[in-house]
Coordinates of C-alpha atoms in Angstrom, one line a residue:
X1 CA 0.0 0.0 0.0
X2 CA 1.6 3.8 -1.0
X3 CA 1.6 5.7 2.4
X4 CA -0.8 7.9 3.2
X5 CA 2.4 11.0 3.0
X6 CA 2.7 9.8 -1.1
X7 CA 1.2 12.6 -3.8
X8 CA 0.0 9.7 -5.3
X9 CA -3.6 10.6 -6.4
X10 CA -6.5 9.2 -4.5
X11 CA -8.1 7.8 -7.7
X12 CA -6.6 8.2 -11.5
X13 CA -9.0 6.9 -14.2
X14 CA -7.3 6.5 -17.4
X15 CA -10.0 5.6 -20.7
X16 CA -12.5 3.8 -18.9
X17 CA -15.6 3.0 -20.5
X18 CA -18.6 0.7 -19.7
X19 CA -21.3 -0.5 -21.3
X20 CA -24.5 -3.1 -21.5
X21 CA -25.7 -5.2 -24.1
X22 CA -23.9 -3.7 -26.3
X23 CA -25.1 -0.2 -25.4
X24 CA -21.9 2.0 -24.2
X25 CA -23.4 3.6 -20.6
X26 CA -19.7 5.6 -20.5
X27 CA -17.4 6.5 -23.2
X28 CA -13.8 5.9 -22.4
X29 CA -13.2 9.0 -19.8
X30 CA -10.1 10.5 -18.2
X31 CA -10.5 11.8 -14.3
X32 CA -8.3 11.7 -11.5
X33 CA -9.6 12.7 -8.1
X34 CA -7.3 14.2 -5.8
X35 CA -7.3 13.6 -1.7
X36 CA -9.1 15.4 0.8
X37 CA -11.6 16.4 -1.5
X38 CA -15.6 17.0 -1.8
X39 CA -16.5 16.1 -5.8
X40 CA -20.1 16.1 -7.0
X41 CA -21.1 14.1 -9.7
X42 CA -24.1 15.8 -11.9
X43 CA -25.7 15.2 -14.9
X44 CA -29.0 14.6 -16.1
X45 CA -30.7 10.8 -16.1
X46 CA -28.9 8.2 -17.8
X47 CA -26.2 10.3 -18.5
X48 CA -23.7 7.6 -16.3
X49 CA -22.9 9.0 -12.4
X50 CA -24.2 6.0 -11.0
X51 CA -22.2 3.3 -13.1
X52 CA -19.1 5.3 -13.1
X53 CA -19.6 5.6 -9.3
X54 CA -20.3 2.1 -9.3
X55 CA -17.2 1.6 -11.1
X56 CA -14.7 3.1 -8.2
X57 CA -16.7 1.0 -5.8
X58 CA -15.8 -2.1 -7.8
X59 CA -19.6 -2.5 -8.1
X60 CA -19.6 -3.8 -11.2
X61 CA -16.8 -4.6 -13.8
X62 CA -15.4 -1.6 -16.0
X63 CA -15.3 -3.3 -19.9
X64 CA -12.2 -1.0 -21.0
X65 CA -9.6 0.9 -19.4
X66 CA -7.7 1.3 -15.9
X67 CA -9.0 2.7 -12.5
X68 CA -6.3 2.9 -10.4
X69 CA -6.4 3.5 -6.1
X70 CA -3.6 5.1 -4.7
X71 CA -1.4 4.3 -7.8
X72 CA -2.8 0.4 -8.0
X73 CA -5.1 -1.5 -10.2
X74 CA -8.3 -1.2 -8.1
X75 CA -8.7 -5.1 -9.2
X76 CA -5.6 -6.0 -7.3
X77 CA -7.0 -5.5 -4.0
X78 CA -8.1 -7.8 -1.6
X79 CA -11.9 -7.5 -0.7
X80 CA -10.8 -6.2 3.5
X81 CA -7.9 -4.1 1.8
X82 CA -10.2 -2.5 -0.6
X83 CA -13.0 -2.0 2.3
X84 CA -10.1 -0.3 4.5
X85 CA -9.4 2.2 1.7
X86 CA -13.5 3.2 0.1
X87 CA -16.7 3.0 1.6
X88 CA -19.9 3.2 -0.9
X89 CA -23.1 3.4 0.3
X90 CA -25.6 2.8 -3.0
X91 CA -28.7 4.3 -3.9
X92 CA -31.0 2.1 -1.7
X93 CA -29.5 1.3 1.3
X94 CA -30.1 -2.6 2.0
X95 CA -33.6 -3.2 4.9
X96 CA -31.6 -3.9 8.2
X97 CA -34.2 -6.3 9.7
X98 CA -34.0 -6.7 13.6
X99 CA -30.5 -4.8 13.6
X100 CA -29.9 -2.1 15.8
X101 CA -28.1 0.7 15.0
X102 CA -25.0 0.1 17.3
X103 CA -25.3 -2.9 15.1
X104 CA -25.7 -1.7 12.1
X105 CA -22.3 0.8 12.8
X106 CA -20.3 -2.0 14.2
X107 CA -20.6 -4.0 10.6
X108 CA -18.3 -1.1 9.6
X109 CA -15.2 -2.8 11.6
X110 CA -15.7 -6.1 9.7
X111 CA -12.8 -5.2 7.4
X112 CA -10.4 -4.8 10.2
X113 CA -11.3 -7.6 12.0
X114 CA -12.8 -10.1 9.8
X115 CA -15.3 -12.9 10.4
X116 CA -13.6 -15.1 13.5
X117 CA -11.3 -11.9 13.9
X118 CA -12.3 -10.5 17.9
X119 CA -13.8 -7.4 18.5
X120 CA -11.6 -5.4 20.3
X121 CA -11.0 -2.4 22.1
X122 CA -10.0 -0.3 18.7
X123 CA -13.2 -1.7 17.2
X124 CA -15.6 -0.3 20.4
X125 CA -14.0 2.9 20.0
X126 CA -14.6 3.5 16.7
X127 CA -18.0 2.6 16.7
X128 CA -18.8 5.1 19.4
X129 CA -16.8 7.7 17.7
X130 CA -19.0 7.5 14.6
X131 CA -21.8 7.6 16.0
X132 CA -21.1 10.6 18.4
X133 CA -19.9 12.3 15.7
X134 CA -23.3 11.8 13.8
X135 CA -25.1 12.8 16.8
X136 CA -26.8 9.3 17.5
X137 CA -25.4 8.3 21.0
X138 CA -29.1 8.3 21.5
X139 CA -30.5 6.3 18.7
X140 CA -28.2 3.4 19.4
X141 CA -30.3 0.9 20.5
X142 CA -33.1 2.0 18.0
X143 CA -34.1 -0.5 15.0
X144 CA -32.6 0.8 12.1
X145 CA -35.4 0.7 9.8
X146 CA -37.9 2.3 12.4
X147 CA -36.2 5.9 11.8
X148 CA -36.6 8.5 9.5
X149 CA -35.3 8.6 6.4
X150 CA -32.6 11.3 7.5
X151 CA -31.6 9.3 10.5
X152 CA -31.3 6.2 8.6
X153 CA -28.7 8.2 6.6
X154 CA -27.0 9.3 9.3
X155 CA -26.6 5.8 10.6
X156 CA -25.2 4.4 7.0
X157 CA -22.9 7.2 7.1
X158 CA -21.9 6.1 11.0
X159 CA -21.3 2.3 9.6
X160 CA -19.0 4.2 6.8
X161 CA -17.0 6.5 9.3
X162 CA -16.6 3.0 11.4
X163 CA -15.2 1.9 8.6
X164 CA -12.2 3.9 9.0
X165 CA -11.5 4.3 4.9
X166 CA -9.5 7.0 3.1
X167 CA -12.6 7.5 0.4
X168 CA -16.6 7.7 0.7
X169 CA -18.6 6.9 -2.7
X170 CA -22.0 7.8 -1.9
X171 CA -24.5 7.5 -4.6
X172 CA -27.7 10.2 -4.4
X173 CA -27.6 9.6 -0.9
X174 CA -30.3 12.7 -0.4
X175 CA -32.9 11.8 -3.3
X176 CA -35.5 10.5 -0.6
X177 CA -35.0 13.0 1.6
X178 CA -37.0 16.8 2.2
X179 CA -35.0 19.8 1.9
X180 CA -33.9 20.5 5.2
X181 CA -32.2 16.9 5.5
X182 CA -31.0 16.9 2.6
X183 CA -28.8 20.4 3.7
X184 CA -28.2 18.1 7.3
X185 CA -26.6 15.0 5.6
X186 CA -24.6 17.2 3.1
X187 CA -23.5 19.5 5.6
X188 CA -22.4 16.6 7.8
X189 CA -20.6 15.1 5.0
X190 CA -18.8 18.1 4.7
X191 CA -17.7 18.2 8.4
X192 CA -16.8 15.2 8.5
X193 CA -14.5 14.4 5.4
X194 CA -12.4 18.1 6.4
X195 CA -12.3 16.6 10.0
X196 CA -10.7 13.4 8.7
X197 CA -9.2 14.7 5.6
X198 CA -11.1 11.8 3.4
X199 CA -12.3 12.6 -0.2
X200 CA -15.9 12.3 -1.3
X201 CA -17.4 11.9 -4.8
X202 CA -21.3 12.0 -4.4
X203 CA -24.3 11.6 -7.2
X204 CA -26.6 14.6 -6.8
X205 CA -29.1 15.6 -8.6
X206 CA -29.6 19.5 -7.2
X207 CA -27.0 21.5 -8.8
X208 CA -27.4 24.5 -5.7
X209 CA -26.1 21.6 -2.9
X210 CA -23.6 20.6 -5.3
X211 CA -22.0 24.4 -5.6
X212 CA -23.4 24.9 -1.5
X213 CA -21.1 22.0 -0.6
X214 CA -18.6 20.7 -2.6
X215 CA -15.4 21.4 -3.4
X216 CA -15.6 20.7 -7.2
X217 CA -18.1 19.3 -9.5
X218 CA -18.2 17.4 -12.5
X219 CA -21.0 17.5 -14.8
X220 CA -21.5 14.3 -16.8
X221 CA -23.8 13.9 -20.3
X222 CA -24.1 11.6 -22.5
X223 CA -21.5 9.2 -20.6
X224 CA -18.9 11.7 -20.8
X225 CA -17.2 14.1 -18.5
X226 CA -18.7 17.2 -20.1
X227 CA -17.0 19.9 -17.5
X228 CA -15.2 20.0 -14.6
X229 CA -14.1 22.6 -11.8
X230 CA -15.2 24.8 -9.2
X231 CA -18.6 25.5 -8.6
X232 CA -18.3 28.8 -10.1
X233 CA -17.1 27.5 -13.1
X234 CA -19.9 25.0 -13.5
X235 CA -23.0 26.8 -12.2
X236 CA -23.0 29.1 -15.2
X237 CA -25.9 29.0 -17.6
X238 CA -23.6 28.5 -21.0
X239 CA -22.9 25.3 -18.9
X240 CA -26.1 24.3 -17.2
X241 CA -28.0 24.2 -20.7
X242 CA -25.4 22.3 -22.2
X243 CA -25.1 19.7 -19.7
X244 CA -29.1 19.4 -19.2
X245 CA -30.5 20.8 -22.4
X246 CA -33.0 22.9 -21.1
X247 CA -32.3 27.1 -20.5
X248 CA -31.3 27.9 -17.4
X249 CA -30.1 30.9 -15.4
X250 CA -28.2 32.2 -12.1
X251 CA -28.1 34.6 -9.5
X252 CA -25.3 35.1 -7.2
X253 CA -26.7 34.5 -3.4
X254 CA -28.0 37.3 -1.4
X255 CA -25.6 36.6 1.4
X256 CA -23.0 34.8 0.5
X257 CA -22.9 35.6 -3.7
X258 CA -22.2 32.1 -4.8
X259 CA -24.1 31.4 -7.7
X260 CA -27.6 29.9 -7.7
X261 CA -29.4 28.1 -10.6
X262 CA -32.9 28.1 -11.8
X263 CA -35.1 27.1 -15.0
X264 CA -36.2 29.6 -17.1

């Protein structure tokens, strides 16, 4: 493994493509994504975030091209030494029948300790750091799937902080949820990955979080990377229409004057 003090890129992507049936979902594309890092992955329906996300997770197989994890084929890791580095949480977390959420946050250790592997010390202390640190010292003994939708969030996100990885792939992990917890789990996101100094590459589908909370975003259509860069550079309309095809306009914010999008 390179050390953590390398300036080996987190991720470097180098012509990857995939595709279905014959139908190409991604054209071969060219990315690398930096450490300590917030990116957003946009794009309109269909246009690829979730299979390329997929991709980094080792979700599914890439059919051309090299991803590579701290300088290494992502394919040569072992399953616990891949689960030490990224965390993904998909689309629709998994039910979590019976399964508390202490539980549920404790499954997080699994690559460190394994299946017969003990449960030690390290392991208790991580667990209670995650969830203290997503406030839900007092939702621990709660059933999972009797909370809210942002609370069940929060404790997918504890089981991926429990992990202990260098990378969090998160894929729409707000598009069930109202405004304000949407703004809660991106904020906390936020927090959380400068605390730790992780990087983050999350599927959203609301251009104004993207810019609001992320360091850089890059827009996808049409399975390729259509633009990347700061949120300024992105949330422009030239841009917007492009990558969405309908007309669309900003205004800088009244307090802090980042730029806002809206339809025409």
């Amino acid at each position: 493994m390179i050390p953590a003090s390398s300036n080996e890129p987190l991720y470097r992507i180098d012509g990857v493509s995939f595709a279905v049936g014959g139908r190409a979902i991604l054209q071969p594309l060219d990315l690398t994504l930096e450490r300590s890092r917030i990116y957003a992955l946009v794009g309109p329906n269909g246009s690829g975030k979730s299979s390329l996300i997929k991709l980094l997770a080792r979700q599914q197989a890439r059919s051309g091209g090299v991803i590579r994890l701290l300088g290494r084929d992502i394919a040569g890791f072992g399953e616990r030494e891949f689960a030490r580095t990224v965390a993904y949480m998909p689309q629709f977390t998994p039910p979590a029948e019976a399964m508390t959420v202490r539980e549920l946050v404790a499954l997080g250790r699994f690559p460190w300790h394994g299946t017969l592997g003990r449960f030690g010390d390290e392991d208790h202390a991580k667990v209670e750091e995650a969830l203290r640190q997503t406030d839900l010292q007092n939702f621990a003994e709660r059933l999972v799937d009797s909370l809210s939708g942002g609370e069940r969030q929060r404790a997918w996100l504890a089981m991926m902080l429990a992990q202990d990885t260098r990378c969090l792939l998160l894929d729409e992990p707000t598009s069930a949820l109202d405004i304000a917890h949407q703004a809660e789990i991106l904020a906390l996101v936020r927090e959380l990955a400068g605390k730790r100094g992780i990087t983050v590459m999350v599927v959203l589908h609301d251009v104004n979080m993207a810019a609001r909370y992320c360091d850089e975003i890059i827009a996808l259509t049409g399975g390729r990377v259509f633009a990347r860069g700061a949120p300024a550079e992105i949330v422009r309309p030239d841009v917007l229409a492009a990558v969405y095809g309908v007309a669309m306009g900003t205004s800088p914010h009244p307090r802090t004057g980042e730029p806002l999008a809206y339809l025409i």
